[in-house]
Amino acid sequence: MKTLNLRLPTHEYDIHIGRDLLHQLELIRPHLTSEVMIVTNDTIAPIYLSAVQSVLADSVPRLHSVVLPDGEMHKTLDVLNQIYTALLEHNFSRRCTLIALGGGVIGDMTGYAAASYQRGVKFIQMPTTLLSQVDSSVGGKTGVNHALGKNMIGAFKQPELVLIDTKTLNTLPDREFAAGLAEVLKYGLIADADFFAWLEQHWTDLLERDETLLTEAIYRSCALKAAVVIEDETEQGRRAILNLGHTFGHAIETFTGYGQWLHGEAVATGLLMATYMSALLGDVPHTLVERLNTLLLQAGLPIQSPEGMTRDDYIALMARDKKVDAGQLRLVLLKDLGHAIVTGEFPVETLYQTIDHYQS
Ligand code: NAD
Ligand code: GLY
């Protein structure tokens, strides 16, 4: 097992990464209270819920679970209400603990429920997708979507513990696995050129889900994310670099309707567009675009915009991005491999050229 500690000024927590961790009560026990609600969905529940319940049963007098419908289209205030209802039906108090057992959708919704139920209760992340293990379970961003924009309702709420059980990846569908790899590539691009080269070197084995390499990739991704979060927990500046490719990606997700393209797939195309735009601006070589293109293709990730998505669609949807400041669109771009910046300083023609280049 590998462990990272994320230490913020007012809160710190461990991120444990290893095989079979969901069964290791001694890691969870220090964070348990007498009332625990496991939040999961109807895909994950049949595979992992009873195992987690039986690990906790003897230690938690009031243990309950709530099973939400699976899917990004259910990441809404309406479905979130089911968590509050379950908590209230069981008379859970402010001393309860929520456990998010699932991917990023479950993690984001459970975290937001924890931030808001009775003005705030504790929660634990047990991420079960690669994407949630390398990204969404770490750093405290929580929330739900609105029909007019992704993740538009939310709060910062840090967990008490992140328990990454790499064995859960064995049941993850290929498409979801590849989507997680897009976020892994992101860390190399924004913060660590050596990690990007390491990923290139081991890409074939990572695609085969080699467990040792995967554990290393998850550990390095979490470490890179934690370092950025420690510097800027509430995204006053630097944290925005974690959104490389996401302004394009969120536009794609909203255009296609939540759930058509996976988040990581939209991020994959977004990473390519941001890297291409950085190359047009002369900050990275075009060979980097080709290297990234090769990795995405090998992983079966999309490398073009959705059919029918025009320049106007992008511009309209990107205008709603959270990085828009006083009406000015700001993008995360690369100054070099391993060095990202947030900037509003780019010729709009370069943005148009990028969008046009990736039209299908
Ligand atoms: P997801 O939560 O929808 O999970 C993907 C699919 O895999 C679902 O059908 C799920 O039921 C299934 N699944 C999960 N674990 C499984 C397992 N072990 N075996 C079999 N099936 C399994 O998607 P995701 O990619 O994990 O997360 C995407 C979400 O995360 C988006 O809503 C995105 O906005 C959010 N996100 C949040 C942050 C953050 O910082 N909070 C960062 C990145 C992404
Ligand atoms: N996924 C972006 C962030 O956590 O800031």
mmCIF file of C-alpha atoms and ligand atoms in Angstrom:
data_model
loop_
_atom_site.group_PDB
_atom_site.id
_atom_site.type_symbol
_atom_site.label_atom_id
_atom_site.label_comp_id
_atom_site.label_asym_id
_atom_site.label_seq_id
_atom_site.Cartn_x
_atom_site.Cartn_y
_atom_site.Cartn_z
ATOM 1 C CA MET A 1 0.000 0.000 0.000
ATOM 2 C CA LYS A 2 1.139 3.560 -0.731
ATOM 3 C CA THR A 3 -0.061 6.543 1.270
ATOM 4 C CA LEU A 4 -0.115 10.277 0.605
ATOM 5 C CA ASN A 5 -1.072 12.912 3.129
ATOM 6 C CA LEU A 6 -2.928 15.970 1.886
ATOM 7 C CA ARG A 7 -2.343 18.699 4.450
ATOM 8 C CA LEU A 8 -4.346 21.914 4.173
ATOM 9 C CA PRO A 9 -4.290 24.778 6.697
ATOM 10 C CA THR A 10 -7.472 23.590 8.446
ATOM 11 C CA HIS A 11 -7.786 19.940 7.468
ATOM 12 C CA GLU A 12 -5.640 16.993 6.505
ATOM 13 C CA TYR A 13 -6.344 13.514 5.266
ATOM 14 C CA ASP A 14 -4.686 10.373 3.999
ATOM 15 C CA ILE A 15 -5.024 8.927 0.539
ATOM 16 C CA HIS A 16 -4.310 5.190 0.684
ATOM 17 C CA ILE A 17 -3.687 3.328 -2.579
ATOM 18 C CA GLY A 18 -3.476 -0.450 -2.797
ATOM 19 C CA ARG A 19 -5.126 -3.759 -3.451
ATOM 20 C CA ASP A 20 -8.147 -4.934 -1.413
ATOM 21 C CA LEU A 21 -8.286 -1.799 0.725
ATOM 22 C CA LEU A 22 -12.096 -1.843 0.888
ATOM 23 C CA HIS A 23 -11.742 -4.809 3.223
ATOM 24 C CA GLN A 24 -9.255 -3.177 5.589
ATOM 25 C CA LEU A 25 -11.320 -2.023 8.535
ATOM 26 C CA GLU A 26 -8.305 -0.705 10.435
ATOM 27 C CA LEU A 27 -7.843 2.021 7.791
ATOM 28 C CA ILE A 28 -11.495 3.107 8.010
ATOM 29 C CA ARG A 29 -12.187 2.601 11.717
ATOM 30 C CA PRO A 30 -10.579 5.853 12.999
ATOM 31 C CA HIS A 31 -13.005 7.818 10.804
ATOM 32 C CA LEU A 32 -16.224 6.016 11.643
ATOM 33 C CA THR A 33 -19.020 7.496 13.721
ATOM 34 C CA SER A 34 -22.047 5.696 15.141
ATOM 35 C CA GLU A 35 -24.209 6.641 12.135
ATOM 36 C CA VAL A 36 -22.902 5.803 8.667
ATOM 37 C CA MET A 37 -24.689 6.105 5.321
ATOM 38 C CA ILE A 38 -23.097 4.433 2.308
ATOM 39 C CA VAL A 39 -24.046 6.189 -0.919
ATOM 40 C CA THR A 40 -23.648 4.170 -4.108
ATOM 41 C CA ASN A 41 -25.482 3.414 -7.351
ATOM 42 C CA ASP A 42 -27.378 0.526 -8.885
ATOM 43 C CA THR A 43 -24.388 -0.678 -10.931
ATOM 44 C CA ILE A 44 -21.863 -0.674 -8.084
ATOM 45 C CA ALA A 45 -24.179 -1.898 -5.327
ATOM 46 C CA PRO A 46 -24.457 -5.490 -6.624
ATOM 47 C CA ILE A 47 -20.665 -5.737 -6.954
ATOM 48 C CA TYR A 48 -19.271 -3.972 -3.853
ATOM 49 C CA LEU A 49 -21.950 -2.853 -1.399
ATOM 50 C CA SER A 50 -22.366 -6.022 0.635
ATOM 51 C CA ALA A 51 -18.589 -6.387 1.067
ATOM 52 C CA VAL A 52 -18.286 -2.859 2.459
ATOM 53 C CA GLN A 53 -21.377 -3.348 4.640
ATOM 54 C CA SER A 54 -19.992 -6.501 6.175
ATOM 55 C CA VAL A 55 -16.628 -4.889 6.910
ATOM 56 C CA LEU A 56 -18.395 -2.072 8.786
ATOM 57 C CA ALA A 57 -21.314 -3.945 10.341
ATOM 58 C CA ASP A 58 -19.730 -4.782 13.707
ATOM 59 C CA SER A 59 -18.239 -1.314 14.193
ATOM 60 C CA VAL A 60 -21.192 0.893 13.236
ATOM 61 C CA PRO A 61 -24.407 0.616 15.265
ATOM 62 C CA ARG A 62 -26.501 2.472 12.676
ATOM 63 C CA LEU A 63 -25.338 1.528 9.203
ATOM 64 C CA HIS A 64 -27.575 2.262 6.201
ATOM 65 C CA SER A 65 -27.175 2.690 2.482
ATOM 66 C CA VAL A 66 -28.842 4.564 -0.331
ATOM 67 C CA VAL A 67 -28.623 3.341 -3.922
ATOM 68 C CA LEU A 68 -28.966 6.053 -6.577
ATOM 69 C CA PRO A 69 -29.653 5.540 -10.277
ATOM 70 C CA ASP A 70 -26.404 5.238 -12.239
ATOM 71 C CA GLY A 71 -25.246 7.893 -14.682
ATOM 72 C CA GLU A 72 -24.108 11.449 -15.284
ATOM 73 C CA MET A 73 -27.678 12.381 -16.250
ATOM 74 C CA HIS A 74 -28.682 11.637 -12.656
ATOM 75 C CA LYS A 75 -26.096 13.998 -11.172
ATOM 76 C CA THR A 76 -28.879 16.460 -10.377
ATOM 77 C CA LEU A 77 -30.433 18.266 -7.434
ATOM 78 C CA ASP A 78 -33.483 16.001 -7.793
ATOM 79 C CA VAL A 79 -31.486 12.799 -7.329
ATOM 80 C CA LEU A 80 -29.306 14.414 -4.644
ATOM 81 C CA ASN A 81 -32.512 14.841 -2.676
ATOM 82 C CA GLN A 82 -32.701 11.052 -2.336
ATOM 83 C CA ILE A 83 -29.592 11.198 -0.126
ATOM 84 C CA TYR A 84 -31.120 13.842 2.154
ATOM 85 C CA THR A 85 -34.357 11.842 2.300
ATOM 86 C CA ALA A 86 -32.521 8.671 3.339
ATOM 87 C CA LEU A 87 -30.599 10.583 6.019
ATOM 88 C CA LEU A 88 -33.764 12.164 7.393
ATOM 89 C CA GLU A 89 -35.796 8.949 7.262
ATOM 90 C CA HIS A 90 -33.153 7.326 9.449
ATOM 91 C CA ASN A 91 -32.976 10.374 11.751
ATOM 92 C CA PHE A 92 -29.269 10.816 11.059
ATOM 93 C CA SER A 93 -27.680 13.616 13.079
ATOM 94 C CA ARG A 94 -24.856 16.047 12.424
ATOM 95 C CA ARG A 95 -22.453 13.416 13.732
ATOM 96 C CA CYS A 96 -23.154 11.016 10.869
ATOM 97 C CA THR A 97 -20.566 10.035 8.243
ATOM 98 C CA LEU A 98 -21.307 9.514 4.559
ATOM 99 C CA ILE A 99 -19.309 7.073 2.455
ATOM 100 C CA ALA A 100 -19.105 7.609 -1.298
ATOM 101 C CA LEU A 101 -18.745 4.171 -2.882
ATOM 102 C CA GLY A 102 -18.450 4.638 -6.633
ATOM 103 C CA GLY A 103 -17.085 6.796 -9.402
ATOM 104 C CA GLY A 104 -16.898 10.564 -9.723
ATOM 105 C CA VAL A 105 -20.643 11.031 -9.986
ATOM 106 C CA ILE A 106 -21.246 9.317 -6.637
ATOM 107 C CA GLY A 107 -18.221 11.038 -5.082
ATOM 108 C CA ASP A 108 -19.293 14.524 -6.197
ATOM 109 C CA MET A 109 -22.909 14.012 -5.093
ATOM 110 C CA THR A 110 -22.040 12.433 -1.748
ATOM 111 C CA GLY A 111 -19.505 15.171 -1.057
ATOM 112 C CA TYR A 112 -22.096 17.836 -1.757
ATOM 113 C CA ALA A 113 -24.650 16.067 0.436
ATOM 114 C CA ALA A 114 -21.997 15.989 3.184
ATOM 115 C CA ALA A 115 -21.268 19.692 2.689
ATOM 116 C CA SER A 116 -24.918 20.633 3.011
ATOM 117 C CA TYR A 117 -26.723 18.093 5.238
ATOM 118 C CA GLN A 118 -27.366 19.884 8.519
ATOM 119 C CA ARG A 119 -24.735 22.443 7.408
ATOM 120 C CA GLY A 120 -22.000 19.868 7.091
ATOM 121 C CA VAL A 121 -21.131 16.317 8.112
ATOM 122 C CA LYS A 122 -18.073 14.133 7.507
ATOM 123 C CA PHE A 123 -17.503 11.941 4.484
ATOM 124 C CA ILE A 124 -15.141 9.286 3.153
ATOM 125 C CA GLN A 125 -14.260 8.679 -0.495
ATOM 126 C CA MET A 126 -14.048 5.092 -1.769
ATOM 127 C CA PRO A 127 -13.509 5.729 -5.495
ATOM 128 C CA THR A 128 -14.049 2.773 -7.822
ATOM 129 C CA THR A 129 -13.243 4.182 -11.286
ATOM 130 C CA LEU A 130 -9.785 5.115 -12.515
ATOM 131 C CA LEU A 131 -10.978 8.669 -13.107
ATOM 132 C CA SER A 132 -12.263 9.063 -9.571
ATOM 133 C CA GLN A 133 -9.126 7.446 -8.141
ATOM 134 C CA VAL A 134 -6.769 9.860 -9.888
ATOM 135 C CA ASP A 135 -8.883 12.976 -9.812
ATOM 136 C CA SER A 136 -12.359 13.510 -8.399
ATOM 137 C CA SER A 137 -11.927 11.837 -4.998
ATOM 138 C CA VAL A 138 -8.986 14.095 -4.129
ATOM 139 C CA GLY A 139 -9.196 17.824 -3.526
ATOM 140 C CA GLY A 140 -12.695 18.504 -2.248
ATOM 141 C CA LYS A 141 -14.654 19.703 -5.275
ATOM 142 C CA THR A 142 -18.218 18.439 -4.945
ATOM 143 C CA GLY A 143 -21.499 19.191 -6.641
ATOM 144 C CA VAL A 144 -24.154 18.434 -9.216
ATOM 145 C CA ASN A 145 -24.998 19.517 -12.751
ATOM 146 C CA HIS A 146 -27.655 21.984 -13.840
ATOM 147 C CA ALA A 147 -29.428 21.665 -17.185
ATOM 148 C CA LEU A 148 -27.652 24.883 -18.194
ATOM 149 C CA GLY A 149 -24.144 23.895 -17.138
ATOM 150 C CA LYS A 150 -21.993 21.151 -15.708
ATOM 151 C CA ASN A 151 -21.045 21.146 -12.009
ATOM 152 C CA MET A 152 -22.692 24.533 -11.606
ATOM 153 C CA ILE A 153 -24.075 23.817 -8.115
ATOM 154 C CA GLY A 154 -21.494 22.746 -5.572
ATOM 155 C CA ALA A 155 -19.177 23.351 -2.663
ATOM 156 C CA PHE A 156 -15.632 22.686 -1.546
ATOM 157 C CA LYS A 157 -15.760 19.882 0.995
ATOM 158 C CA GLN A 158 -12.690 17.825 1.811
ATOM 159 C CA PRO A 159 -13.101 14.151 2.791
ATOM 160 C CA GLU A 160 -11.764 12.537 5.978
ATOM 161 C CA LEU A 161 -10.088 9.762 4.025
ATOM 162 C CA VAL A 162 -9.632 8.546 0.454
ATOM 163 C CA LEU A 163 -9.411 4.781 0.135
ATOM 164 C CA ILE A 164 -8.327 3.705 -3.334
ATOM 165 C CA ASP A 165 -8.767 -0.019 -3.835
ATOM 166 C CA THR A 166 -7.015 -0.813 -7.116
ATOM 167 C CA LYS A 167 -8.756 -4.179 -7.297
ATOM 168 C CA THR A 168 -12.047 -2.429 -8.083
ATOM 169 C CA LEU A 169 -10.581 -1.543 -11.481
ATOM 170 C CA ASN A 170 -10.864 -5.207 -12.496
ATOM 171 C CA THR A 171 -14.612 -4.807 -13.012
ATOM 172 C CA LEU A 172 -14.424 -1.436 -14.761
ATOM 173 C CA PRO A 173 -15.521 -1.456 -18.438
ATOM 174 C CA ASP A 174 -12.756 -0.664 -20.972
ATOM 175 C CA ARG A 175 -14.353 2.583 -22.066
ATOM 176 C CA GLU A 176 -14.446 3.887 -18.479
ATOM 177 C CA PHE A 177 -10.875 2.757 -17.898
ATOM 178 C CA ALA A 178 -9.647 4.655 -20.957
ATOM 179 C CA ALA A 179 -11.561 7.755 -19.838
ATOM 180 C CA GLY A 180 -9.603 7.679 -16.570
ATOM 181 C CA LEU A 181 -6.320 7.460 -18.460
ATOM 182 C CA ALA A 182 -7.111 10.810 -20.108
ATOM 183 C CA GLU A 183 -6.966 12.492 -16.684
ATOM 184 C CA VAL A 184 -3.710 10.653 -15.930
ATOM 185 C CA LEU A 185 -2.170 12.089 -19.115
ATOM 186 C CA LYS A 186 -3.368 15.522 -18.010
ATOM 187 C CA TYR A 187 -1.034 15.466 -14.993
ATOM 188 C CA GLY A 188 1.994 14.769 -17.142
ATOM 189 C CA LEU A 189 1.052 17.567 -19.520
ATOM 190 C CA ILE A 190 0.431 20.206 -16.850
ATOM 191 C CA ALA A 191 3.013 19.402 -14.217
ATOM 192 C CA ASP A 192 5.500 16.630 -14.903
ATOM 193 C CA ALA A 193 7.279 16.023 -18.206
ATOM 194 C CA ASP A 194 9.043 12.944 -16.769
ATOM 195 C CA PHE A 195 5.701 11.416 -15.809
ATOM 196 C CA PHE A 196 4.427 12.002 -19.363
ATOM 197 C CA ALA A 197 7.491 10.210 -20.747
ATOM 198 C CA TRP A 198 6.999 7.390 -18.196
ATOM 199 C CA LEU A 199 3.381 7.024 -19.339
ATOM 200 C CA GLU A 200 4.486 6.832 -22.979
ATOM 201 C CA GLN A 201 7.044 4.185 -22.080
ATOM 202 C CA HIS A 202 4.535 2.015 -20.199
ATOM 203 C CA TRP A 203 1.386 2.852 -22.168
ATOM 204 C CA THR A 204 0.810 -0.622 -23.653
ATOM 205 C CA ASP A 205 1.119 -2.317 -20.261
ATOM 206 C CA LEU A 206 -1.049 0.312 -18.615
ATOM 207 C CA LEU A 207 -3.720 -0.367 -21.230
ATOM 208 C CA GLU A 208 -3.452 -4.032 -20.208
ATOM 209 C CA ARG A 209 -4.093 -2.854 -16.614
ATOM 210 C CA ASP A 210 -0.758 -4.010 -15.211
ATOM 211 C CA GLU A 211 -1.449 -3.593 -11.509
ATOM 212 C CA THR A 212 1.992 -2.451 -10.363
ATOM 213 C CA LEU A 213 2.201 0.185 -13.074
ATOM 214 C CA LEU A 214 -1.370 1.300 -12.424
ATOM 215 C CA THR A 215 -0.699 1.743 -8.717
ATOM 216 C CA GLU A 216 2.333 3.864 -9.586
ATOM 217 C CA ALA A 217 0.318 5.937 -12.105
ATOM 218 C CA ILE A 218 -2.473 6.511 -9.563
ATOM 219 C CA TYR A 219 0.024 7.434 -6.852
ATOM 220 C CA ARG A 220 1.887 9.906 -9.059
ATOM 221 C CA SER A 221 -1.378 11.437 -10.314
ATOM 222 C CA CYS A 222 -2.729 11.889 -6.784
ATOM 223 C CA ALA A 223 0.592 13.344 -5.618
ATOM 224 C CA LEU A 224 0.599 15.883 -8.455
ATOM 225 C CA LYS A 225 -3.025 16.811 -7.773
ATOM 226 C CA ALA A 226 -2.473 17.071 -4.017
ATOM 227 C CA ALA A 227 0.466 19.446 -4.539
ATOM 228 C CA VAL A 228 -1.703 21.804 -6.589
ATOM 229 C CA VAL A 229 -4.644 21.607 -4.142
ATOM 230 C CA ILE A 230 -2.359 22.353 -1.174
ATOM 231 C CA GLU A 231 -1.209 25.519 -2.932
ATOM 232 C CA ASP A 232 -4.677 26.731 -3.891
ATOM 233 C CA GLU A 233 -7.541 24.815 -2.288
ATOM 234 C CA THR A 234 -10.408 27.018 -3.495
ATOM 235 C CA GLU A 235 -9.064 27.788 -6.969
ATOM 236 C CA GLN A 236 -8.121 31.412 -6.592
ATOM 237 C CA GLY A 237 -5.465 30.869 -9.252
ATOM 238 C CA ARG A 238 -3.122 27.939 -9.843
ATOM 239 C CA ARG A 239 -5.646 25.137 -9.214
ATOM 240 C CA ALA A 240 -7.326 26.022 -12.509
ATOM 241 C CA ILE A 241 -4.431 24.292 -14.328
ATOM 242 C CA LEU A 242 -6.094 20.993 -13.313
ATOM 243 C CA ASN A 243 -8.702 21.947 -15.880
ATOM 244 C CA LEU A 244 -6.444 21.638 -18.918
ATOM 245 C CA GLY A 245 -8.732 20.642 -21.781
ATOM 246 C CA HIS A 246 -11.822 20.930 -19.594
ATOM 247 C CA THR A 247 -13.188 24.167 -21.095
ATOM 248 C CA PHE A 248 -13.362 22.418 -24.469
ATOM 249 C CA GLY A 249 -14.433 19.188 -22.751
ATOM 250 C CA HIS A 250 -17.285 20.696 -20.741
ATOM 251 C CA ALA A 251 -18.574 22.356 -23.915
ATOM 252 C CA ILE A 252 -18.561 18.932 -25.608
ATOM 253 C CA GLU A 253 -20.373 17.303 -22.673
ATOM 254 C CA THR A 254 -23.060 19.986 -22.577
ATOM 255 C CA PHE A 255 -23.457 19.927 -26.379
ATOM 256 C CA THR A 256 -23.898 16.176 -26.554
ATOM 257 C CA GLY A 257 -26.110 15.970 -23.456
ATOM 258 C CA TYR A 258 -24.760 14.534 -20.219
ATOM 259 C CA GLY A 259 -23.865 10.889 -20.515
ATOM 260 C CA GLN A 260 -23.293 10.635 -24.301
ATOM 261 C CA TRP A 261 -19.580 11.289 -24.133
ATOM 262 C CA LEU A 262 -17.917 10.216 -20.915
ATOM 263 C CA HIS A 263 -16.288 13.045 -18.963
ATOM 264 C CA GLY A 264 -12.820 11.571 -19.570
ATOM 265 C CA GLU A 265 -13.536 11.205 -23.297
ATOM 266 C CA ALA A 266 -14.500 14.864 -23.574
ATOM 267 C CA VAL A 267 -11.363 15.730 -21.575
ATOM 268 C CA ALA A 268 -9.258 13.637 -23.983
ATOM 269 C CA THR A 269 -10.360 15.666 -27.011
ATOM 270 C CA GLY A 270 -10.078 18.817 -24.901
ATOM 271 C CA LEU A 271 -6.462 17.981 -23.954
ATOM 272 C CA LEU A 272 -5.623 17.548 -27.604
ATOM 273 C CA MET A 273 -7.264 20.852 -28.539
ATOM 274 C CA ALA A 274 -5.480 22.733 -25.734
ATOM 275 C CA THR A 275 -2.145 21.188 -26.722
ATOM 276 C CA TYR A 276 -2.722 21.983 -30.409
ATOM 277 C CA MET A 277 -3.603 25.575 -29.528
ATOM 278 C CA SER A 278 -0.445 25.833 -27.406
ATOM 279 C CA ALA A 279 1.527 24.553 -30.402
ATOM 280 C CA LEU A 280 -0.099 27.155 -32.681
ATOM 281 C CA LEU A 281 0.983 29.801 -30.175
ATOM 282 C CA GLY A 282 4.536 28.468 -30.446
ATOM 283 C CA ASP A 283 4.825 27.287 -26.829
ATOM 284 C CA VAL A 284 5.081 23.519 -27.394
ATOM 285 C CA PRO A 285 6.322 21.637 -30.457
ATOM 286 C CA HIS A 286 3.788 20.092 -32.852
ATOM 287 C CA THR A 287 5.464 16.761 -32.108
ATOM 288 C CA LEU A 288 3.856 16.902 -28.651
ATOM 289 C CA VAL A 289 0.429 17.076 -30.315
ATOM 290 C CA GLU A 290 1.369 13.986 -32.326
ATOM 291 C CA ARG A 291 2.642 12.142 -29.234
ATOM 292 C CA LEU A 292 -0.589 12.859 -27.379
ATOM 293 C CA ASN A 293 -2.686 11.962 -30.408
ATOM 294 C CA THR A 294 -0.935 8.563 -30.583
ATOM 295 C CA LEU A 295 -1.587 7.788 -26.903
ATOM 296 C CA LEU A 296 -5.252 8.775 -27.114
ATOM 297 C CA LEU A 297 -5.755 6.718 -30.280
ATOM 298 C CA GLN A 298 -4.130 3.652 -28.700
ATOM 299 C CA ALA A 299 -6.477 4.015 -25.723
ATOM 300 C CA GLY A 300 -9.489 4.251 -28.037
ATOM 301 C CA LEU A 301 -10.230 7.804 -26.891
ATOM 302 C CA PRO A 302 -11.854 10.369 -29.230
ATOM 303 C CA ILE A 303 -9.577 12.788 -31.048
ATOM 304 C CA GLN A 304 -12.192 14.899 -32.827
ATOM 305 C CA SER A 305 -15.188 17.010 -31.848
ATOM 306 C CA PRO A 306 -18.642 15.426 -31.796
ATOM 307 C CA GLU A 307 -20.392 15.372 -35.138
ATOM 308 C CA GLY A 308 -22.257 18.573 -35.875
ATOM 309 C CA MET A 309 -20.567 20.650 -33.163
ATOM 310 C CA THR A 310 -19.695 23.989 -34.746
ATOM 311 C CA ARG A 311 -17.439 26.869 -33.814
ATOM 312 C CA ASP A 312 -20.518 28.818 -32.645
ATOM 313 C CA ASP A 313 -21.547 25.919 -30.403
ATOM 314 C CA TYR A 314 -18.133 25.918 -28.757
ATOM 315 C CA ILE A 315 -18.038 29.679 -28.265
ATOM 316 C CA ALA A 316 -21.554 29.805 -26.786
ATOM 317 C CA LEU A 317 -20.909 26.917 -24.400
ATOM 318 C CA MET A 318 -17.391 27.984 -23.422
ATOM 319 C CA ALA A 319 -18.764 31.402 -22.401
ATOM 320 C CA ARG A 320 -20.399 29.655 -19.422
ATOM 321 C CA ASP A 321 -17.104 28.244 -18.145
ATOM 322 C CA LYS A 322 -16.272 29.039 -14.517
ATOM 323 C CA LYS A 323 -12.922 30.471 -15.630
ATOM 324 C CA VAL A 324 -14.695 33.275 -17.552
ATOM 325 C CA ASP A 325 -13.706 36.460 -15.740
ATOM 326 C CA ALA A 326 -15.514 39.772 -16.381
ATOM 327 C CA GLY A 327 -16.794 38.408 -19.676
ATOM 328 C CA GLN A 328 -13.316 37.312 -20.805
ATOM 329 C CA LEU A 329 -12.749 33.658 -21.678
ATOM 330 C CA ARG A 330 -9.653 32.225 -19.987
ATOM 331 C CA LEU A 331 -8.081 28.950 -21.025
ATOM 332 C CA VAL A 332 -5.531 26.588 -19.554
ATOM 333 C CA LEU A 333 -2.711 26.287 -22.069
ATOM 334 C CA LEU A 334 0.771 24.798 -22.060
ATOM 335 C CA LYS A 335 3.886 26.949 -21.902
ATOM 336 C CA ASP A 336 5.944 23.787 -22.151
ATOM 337 C CA LEU A 337 5.437 20.077 -21.550
ATOM 338 C CA GLY A 338 4.900 19.906 -17.771
ATOM 339 C CA HIS A 339 4.084 23.599 -17.402
ATOM 340 C CA ALA A 340 0.527 24.930 -17.707
ATOM 341 C CA ILE A 341 -0.812 28.462 -17.317
ATOM 342 C CA VAL A 342 -4.269 30.054 -17.175
ATOM 343 C CA THR A 343 -4.556 32.898 -19.618
ATOM 344 C CA GLY A 344 -6.984 35.135 -21.425
ATOM 345 C CA GLU A 345 -4.184 36.413 -23.646
ATOM 346 C CA PHE A 346 -4.539 34.686 -26.981
ATOM 347 C CA PRO A 347 -5.717 35.791 -30.402
ATOM 348 C CA VAL A 348 -9.310 34.661 -30.864
ATOM 349 C CA GLU A 349 -8.333 33.497 -34.376
ATOM 350 C CA THR A 350 -6.053 30.896 -32.792
ATOM 351 C CA LEU A 351 -8.992 29.575 -30.794
ATOM 352 C CA TYR A 352 -11.146 29.465 -33.937
ATOM 353 C CA GLN A 353 -8.356 27.706 -35.853
ATOM 354 C CA THR A 354 -8.133 25.103 -33.094
ATOM 355 C CA ILE A 355 -11.875 24.450 -33.017
ATOM 356 C CA ASP A 356 -11.998 24.232 -36.817
ATOM 357 C CA HIS A 357 -9.042 21.836 -36.914
ATOM 358 C CA TYR A 358 -10.819 19.314 -34.679
ATOM 359 C CA GLN A 359 -14.222 19.494 -36.345
ATOM 360 C CA SER A 360 -15.382 16.088 -37.560
HETATM 361 P P1 NAD B 1 -19.078 7.631 -13.109
HETATM 362 O O1 NAD B 1 -19.108 7.964 -11.687
HETATM 363 O O2 NAD B 1 -20.304 7.881 -13.914
HETATM 364 O O3 NAD B 1 -18.645 6.114 -13.269
HETATM 365 C C1 NAD B 1 -18.542 5.571 -14.549
HETATM 366 C C2 NAD B 1 -19.362 4.283 -14.714
HETATM 367 O O4 NAD B 1 -18.652 3.208 -14.154
HETATM 368 C C3 NAD B 1 -20.702 4.301 -14.019
HETATM 369 O O5 NAD B 1 -21.634 3.588 -14.799
HETATM 370 C C4 NAD B 1 -20.426 3.548 -12.729
HETATM 371 O O6 NAD B 1 -21.575 2.985 -12.173
HETATM 372 C C5 NAD B 1 -19.462 2.489 -13.216
HETATM 373 N N1 NAD B 1 -18.549 1.974 -12.223
HETATM 374 C C6 NAD B 1 -17.918 2.661 -11.253
HETATM 375 N N2 NAD B 1 -17.018 1.872 -10.648
HETATM 376 C C7 NAD B 1 -17.107 0.671 -11.227
HETATM 377 C C8 NAD B 1 -16.417 -0.557 -11.037
HETATM 378 N N3 NAD B 1 -15.420 -0.653 -10.177
HETATM 379 N N4 NAD B 1 -16.774 -1.610 -11.799
HETATM 380 C C9 NAD B 1 -17.758 -1.490 -12.726
HETATM 381 N N5 NAD B 1 -18.415 -0.359 -12.979
HETATM 382 C C10 NAD B 1 -18.090 0.708 -12.232
HETATM 383 O O7 NAD B 1 -17.901 8.423 -13.863
HETATM 384 P P2 NAD B 1 -16.414 8.838 -13.453
HETATM 385 O O8 NAD B 1 -15.676 8.872 -14.723
HETATM 386 O O9 NAD B 1 -15.903 8.056 -12.333
HETATM 387 O O10 NAD B 1 -16.595 10.326 -12.927
HETATM 388 C C11 NAD B 1 -17.063 11.350 -13.755
HETATM 389 C C12 NAD B 1 -17.635 12.429 -12.900
HETATM 390 O O11 NAD B 1 -16.618 12.950 -12.050
HETATM 391 C C13 NAD B 1 -18.187 13.595 -13.678
HETATM 392 O O12 NAD B 1 -19.432 13.953 -13.143
HETATM 393 C C14 NAD B 1 -17.177 14.699 -13.436
HETATM 394 O O13 NAD B 1 -17.752 15.984 -13.471
HETATM 395 C C15 NAD B 1 -16.685 14.367 -12.073
HETATM 396 N N6 NAD B 1 -15.351 14.886 -11.779
HETATM 397 C C16 NAD B 1 -15.179 15.552 -10.623
HETATM 398 C C17 NAD B 1 -13.936 16.022 -10.279
HETATM 399 C C18 NAD B 1 -13.721 16.706 -8.961
HETATM 400 O O14 NAD B 1 -12.654 17.257 -8.745
HETATM 401 N N7 NAD B 1 -14.680 16.646 -8.060
HETATM 402 C C19 NAD B 1 -12.849 15.796 -11.135
HETATM 403 C C20 NAD B 1 -13.054 15.087 -12.307
HETATM 404 C C21 NAD B 1 -14.313 14.628 -12.617
HETATM 405 N N1 GLY B 2 -10.664 18.367 -11.405
HETATM 406 C C1 GLY B 2 -10.260 19.719 -11.193
HETATM 407 C C2 GLY B 2 -10.006 20.072 -9.782
HETATM 408 O O1 GLY B 2 -10.127 19.278 -8.890
HETATM 409 O O2 GLY B 2 -9.706 21.190 -9.520
#
